[in-house]
Coordinates of N, CA and C in Angstrom, one line a residue:
M17 N 25.4 -26.4 0.9 CA 25.2 -25.6 2.1 C 25.8 -24.2 1.9
M18 N 25.1 -23.2 2.4 CA 25.5 -21.9 2.3 C 26.5 -21.5 3.4
S19 N 27.5 -20.6 3.0 CA 28.3 -20.1 4.0 C 27.6 -19.0 4.8
T20 N 28.1 -18.7 6.0 CA 27.4 -17.7 6.8 C 27.4 -16.4 6.2
G21 N 28.4 -16.0 5.5 CA 28.4 -14.6 4.9 C 27.4 -14.6 3.8
M22 N 27.2 -15.6 3.0 CA 26.3 -15.6 1.9 C 24.8 -15.6 2.5
G23 N 24.6 -16.4 3.5 CA 23.3 -16.4 4.2 C 22.9 -15.1 4.8
D24 N 23.9 -14.4 5.4 CA 23.7 -13.0 5.9 C 23.3 -12.0 4.8
A25 N 24.0 -12.2 3.6 CA 23.8 -11.3 2.5 C 22.3 -11.5 2.0
R26 N 21.9 -12.7 1.9 CA 20.5 -13.0 1.5 C 19.5 -12.4 2.4
L27 N 19.8 -12.6 3.7 CA 18.9 -12.1 4.7 C 18.8 -10.6 4.7
N28 N 20.0 -9.9 4.5 CA 20.0 -8.5 4.4 C 19.2 -8.0 3.1
R29 N 19.3 -8.7 2.0 CA 18.5 -8.4 0.8 C 17.0 -8.6 1.1
L30 N 16.6 -9.6 1.9 CA 15.2 -9.8 2.2 C 14.7 -8.7 3.1
W31 N 15.5 -8.2 4.1 CA 15.2 -7.1 4.9 C 15.0 -5.8 4.1
G32 N 15.9 -5.7 3.1 CA 15.8 -4.5 2.2 C 14.5 -4.5 1.4
A33 N 14.1 -5.7 1.0 CA 12.9 -5.8 0.2 C 11.7 -5.5 1.1
V34 N 11.7 -6.0 2.4 CA 10.6 -5.7 3.3 C 10.5 -4.2 3.5
C35 N 11.7 -3.5 3.7 CA 11.6 -2.0 3.9 C 11.2 -1.3 2.6
A36 N 11.6 -1.8 1.4 CA 11.2 -1.1 0.2 C 9.7 -1.3 0.0
F37 N 9.2 -2.5 0.1 CA 7.7 -2.7 -0.1 C 6.9 -1.9 1.0
T38 N 7.4 -1.9 2.2 CA 6.7 -1.1 3.2 C 6.7 0.4 2.9
G39 N 7.8 0.8 2.4 CA 7.9 2.3 2.0 C 7.0 2.6 0.9
V40 N 6.9 1.7 -0.1 CA 5.9 2.0 -1.2 C 4.5 2.0 -0.7
F41 N 4.2 1.0 0.2 CA 2.8 0.9 0.7 C 2.5 2.2 1.5
L42 N 3.4 2.6 2.4 CA 3.1 3.8 3.2 C 3.0 5.1 2.3
L43 N 3.9 5.2 1.3 CA 3.8 6.3 0.4 C 2.5 6.4 -0.3
L44 N 2.0 5.3 -0.9 CA 0.7 5.2 -1.6 C -0.4 5.5 -0.6
W45 N -0.3 5.0 0.6 CA -1.4 5.3 1.6 C -1.4 6.8 1.9
A46 N -0.3 7.4 2.0 CA -0.3 8.9 2.2 C -0.8 9.6 1.0
L47 N -0.5 9.2 -0.2 CA -1.0 9.8 -1.4 C -2.5 9.7 -1.5
S48 N -3.0 8.5 -1.1 CA -4.5 8.3 -1.2 C -5.2 9.2 -0.2
W49 N -4.6 9.4 1.0 CA -5.2 10.2 2.0 C -5.2 11.7 1.5
I50 N -4.1 12.1 1.0 CA -4.0 13.5 0.4 C -5.0 13.7 -0.7
N51 N -5.2 12.7 -1.5 CA -6.2 12.8 -2.6 C -7.6 12.9 -2.1
A52 N -7.9 12.1 -1.1 CA -9.3 12.1 -0.6 C -9.5 13.2 0.4
S53 N -8.6 13.6 1.2 CA -8.8 14.6 2.2 C -8.5 16.0 1.9
V54 N -7.6 16.2 0.9 CA -7.1 17.5 0.6 C -7.6 17.9 -0.8
V55 N -7.3 17.1 -1.8 CA -7.6 17.4 -3.2 C -9.2 17.4 -3.4
H56 N -9.8 16.4 -2.9 CA -11.3 16.2 -3.1 C -12.0 16.5 -1.8
E57 N -11.6 17.4 -1.0 CA -12.2 17.8 0.2 C -13.7 18.3 0.0
D58 N -13.9 19.0 -1.0 CA -15.2 19.6 -1.2 C -16.1 18.8 -2.2
L59 N -15.7 17.6 -2.4 CA -16.5 16.8 -3.4 C -17.9 16.6 -3.0
H60 N -18.1 16.5 -1.7 CA -19.5 16.3 -1.2 C -20.4 17.5 -1.5
N61 N -19.9 18.6 -1.7 CA -20.7 19.8 -2.1 C -21.2 19.7 -3.5
R62 N -20.4 19.1 -4.4 CA -20.8 19.0 -5.8 C -21.4 17.7 -6.3
C63 N -21.6 16.8 -5.4 CA -22.0 15.4 -5.8 C -23.2 15.0 -5.0
E64 N -24.1 14.3 -5.6 CA -25.2 13.7 -4.9 C -24.9 12.2 -4.6
D65 N -24.2 11.5 -5.4 CA -23.9 10.1 -5.2 C -22.4 10.0 -4.8
L66 N -22.1 10.2 -3.5 CA -20.7 10.2 -3.0 C -20.4 8.8 -2.4
H67 N -19.2 8.3 -2.8 CA -18.7 7.0 -2.3 C -17.4 7.3 -1.5
T68 N -17.3 6.7 -0.4 CA -16.1 6.8 0.4 C -15.6 5.5 0.8
A69 N -14.3 5.4 0.9 CA -13.6 4.1 1.4 C -12.5 4.5 2.3
S70 N -12.2 3.7 3.3 CA -11.1 4.0 4.2 C -9.8 3.2 4.1
F71 N -9.9 2.2 3.2 CA -8.6 1.4 3.0 C -8.5 1.0 1.6
P72 N -7.8 1.6 0.7 CA -7.1 2.9 0.9 C -8.1 4.0 0.9
F73 N -7.7 5.2 1.4 CA -8.6 6.3 1.4 C -9.1 6.7 0.1
E74 N -10.4 6.9 -0.1 CA -11.0 7.3 -1.3 C -12.3 8.1 -1.1
K75 N -12.4 9.1 -1.9 CA -13.7 9.9 -1.9 C -14.0 10.1 -3.4
S76 N -15.0 9.4 -3.9 CA -15.3 9.6 -5.3 C -16.8 9.9 -5.6
C77 N -17.1 10.4 -6.7 CA -18.4 10.8 -7.1 C -18.7 10.3 -8.5
T78 N -19.9 9.7 -8.7 CA -20.4 9.3 -10.0 C -21.4 10.3 -10.4
H79 N -21.1 10.9 -11.5 CA -22.0 12.0 -12.1 C -23.1 11.3 -12.9
A80 N -24.1 12.1 -13.2 CA -25.3 11.6 -14.0 C -24.9 11.1 -15.4
D81 N -23.8 11.7 -16.0 CA -23.4 11.2 -17.3 C -22.5 10.0 -17.3
G82 N -22.3 9.4 -16.1 CA -21.5 8.2 -16.0 C -20.0 8.4 -15.7
T83 N -19.5 9.7 -15.7 CA -18.1 9.9 -15.3 C -17.9 9.8 -13.8
V84 N -16.7 9.4 -13.5 CA -16.3 9.2 -12.1 C -15.2 10.2 -11.7
E85 N -15.4 10.9 -10.6 CA -14.4 11.9 -10.2 C -13.9 11.5 -8.9
G86 N -12.6 11.6 -8.7 CA -11.9 11.4 -7.4 C -11.5 10.0 -7.1
A87 N -11.8 9.0 -7.9 CA -11.6 7.6 -7.6 C -10.1 7.3 -7.8
N88 N -9.6 6.3 -7.0 CA -8.2 5.8 -7.2 C -8.2 4.9 -8.5
S89 N -7.2 4.9 -9.2 CA -7.1 4.1 -10.4 C -6.9 2.7 -10.1
V90 N -7.2 1.8 -11.0 CA -6.9 0.4 -10.8 C -5.5 0.1 -10.6
L91 N -4.6 0.7 -11.4 CA -3.2 0.5 -11.2 C -2.7 1.0 -9.9
F92 N -3.2 2.1 -9.4 CA -2.8 2.6 -8.0 C -3.2 1.6 -7.0
E93 N -4.4 1.1 -7.0 CA -4.8 0.1 -6.0 C -4.1 -1.2 -6.2
G94 N -3.8 -1.6 -7.4 CA -3.0 -2.8 -7.6 C -1.6 -2.7 -7.0
V95 N -0.9 -1.6 -7.2 CA 0.4 -1.4 -6.6 C 0.3 -1.3 -5.1
F96 N -0.8 -0.6 -4.6 CA -1.0 -0.5 -3.1 C -1.1 -1.9 -2.5
F97 N -2.1 -2.6 -2.9 CA -2.3 -3.9 -2.3 C -1.2 -4.9 -2.6
G98 N -0.6 -4.8 -3.8 CA 0.6 -5.7 -4.2 C 1.8 -5.5 -3.3
S99 N 2.1 -4.2 -3.0 CA 3.2 -3.9 -2.1 C 2.9 -4.4 -0.7
M100 N 1.7 -4.3 -0.3 CA 1.3 -4.8 1.1 C 1.5 -6.3 1.1
V101 N 1.0 -7.0 0.1 CA 1.2 -8.5 0.1 C 2.6 -8.9 0.0
A102 N 3.4 -8.2 -0.9 CA 4.8 -8.6 -1.1 C 5.6 -8.3 0.1
G103 N 5.3 -7.2 0.8 CA 6.0 -6.9 2.1 C 5.7 -8.0 3.1
A104 N 4.5 -8.4 3.2 CA 4.1 -9.4 4.2 C 4.7 -10.8 3.9
V105 N 4.8 -11.1 2.6 CA 5.4 -12.4 2.2 C 6.9 -12.3 2.5
C106 N 7.6 -11.2 2.2 CA 9.0 -11.1 2.5 C 9.3 -11.1 4.0
L107 N 8.4 -10.5 4.7 CA 8.6 -10.5 6.2 C 8.4 -11.9 6.7
G108 N 7.4 -12.6 6.2 CA 7.2 -14.0 6.7 C 8.4 -14.9 6.3
T109 N 9.0 -14.6 5.1 CA 10.2 -15.4 4.7 C 11.4 -15.1 5.7
V110 N 11.6 -13.8 6.0 CA 12.7 -13.4 6.9 C 12.5 -14.1 8.2
L111 N 11.3 -14.0 8.7 CA 11.1 -14.6 10.1 C 11.2 -16.1 10.0
G112 N 10.8 -16.8 8.9 CA 11.1 -18.2 8.8 C 12.5 -18.6 8.7
V113 N 13.3 -17.8 8.0 CA 14.7 -18.0 7.8 C 15.4 -17.8 9.2
E114 N 15.0 -16.8 9.9 CA 15.6 -16.5 11.2 C 15.3 -17.6 12.2
A115 N 14.1 -18.1 12.2 CA 13.7 -19.2 13.1 C 14.4 -20.5 12.8
R116 N 14.6 -20.7 11.5 CA 15.3 -21.9 11.1 C 16.8 -21.8 11.5
R117 N 17.4 -20.6 11.4 CA 18.8 -20.5 11.7 C 19.0 -20.6 13.2
R118 N 18.1 -20.2 14.0 CA 18.2 -20.3 15.5 C 18.0 -21.7 16.1
K119 N 17.4 -22.6 15.3 CA 17.2 -23.9 15.8 C 18.5 -24.7 15.9

């Protein structure tokens, strides 16, 4: 059985993880918006085959020679969606622990 102090410390670490994962998610969301809306704002003027996405924000162009301009990398999207899932799992765990403690 855990002591109350040890249980509180674990709960605080879980809340810290929720905040960290949420911070990473929001930072990457802001970076994807800046990339799509500021950096590649005029991409529609140079491209015939324009692709857009809203979650995460993306504006990309596939050129005739097969190169892609403006797309988010696979690593970027992996970390983006991974931080979202990890934050949700940690939040669910925190809520479950709190519900169990209050019973």
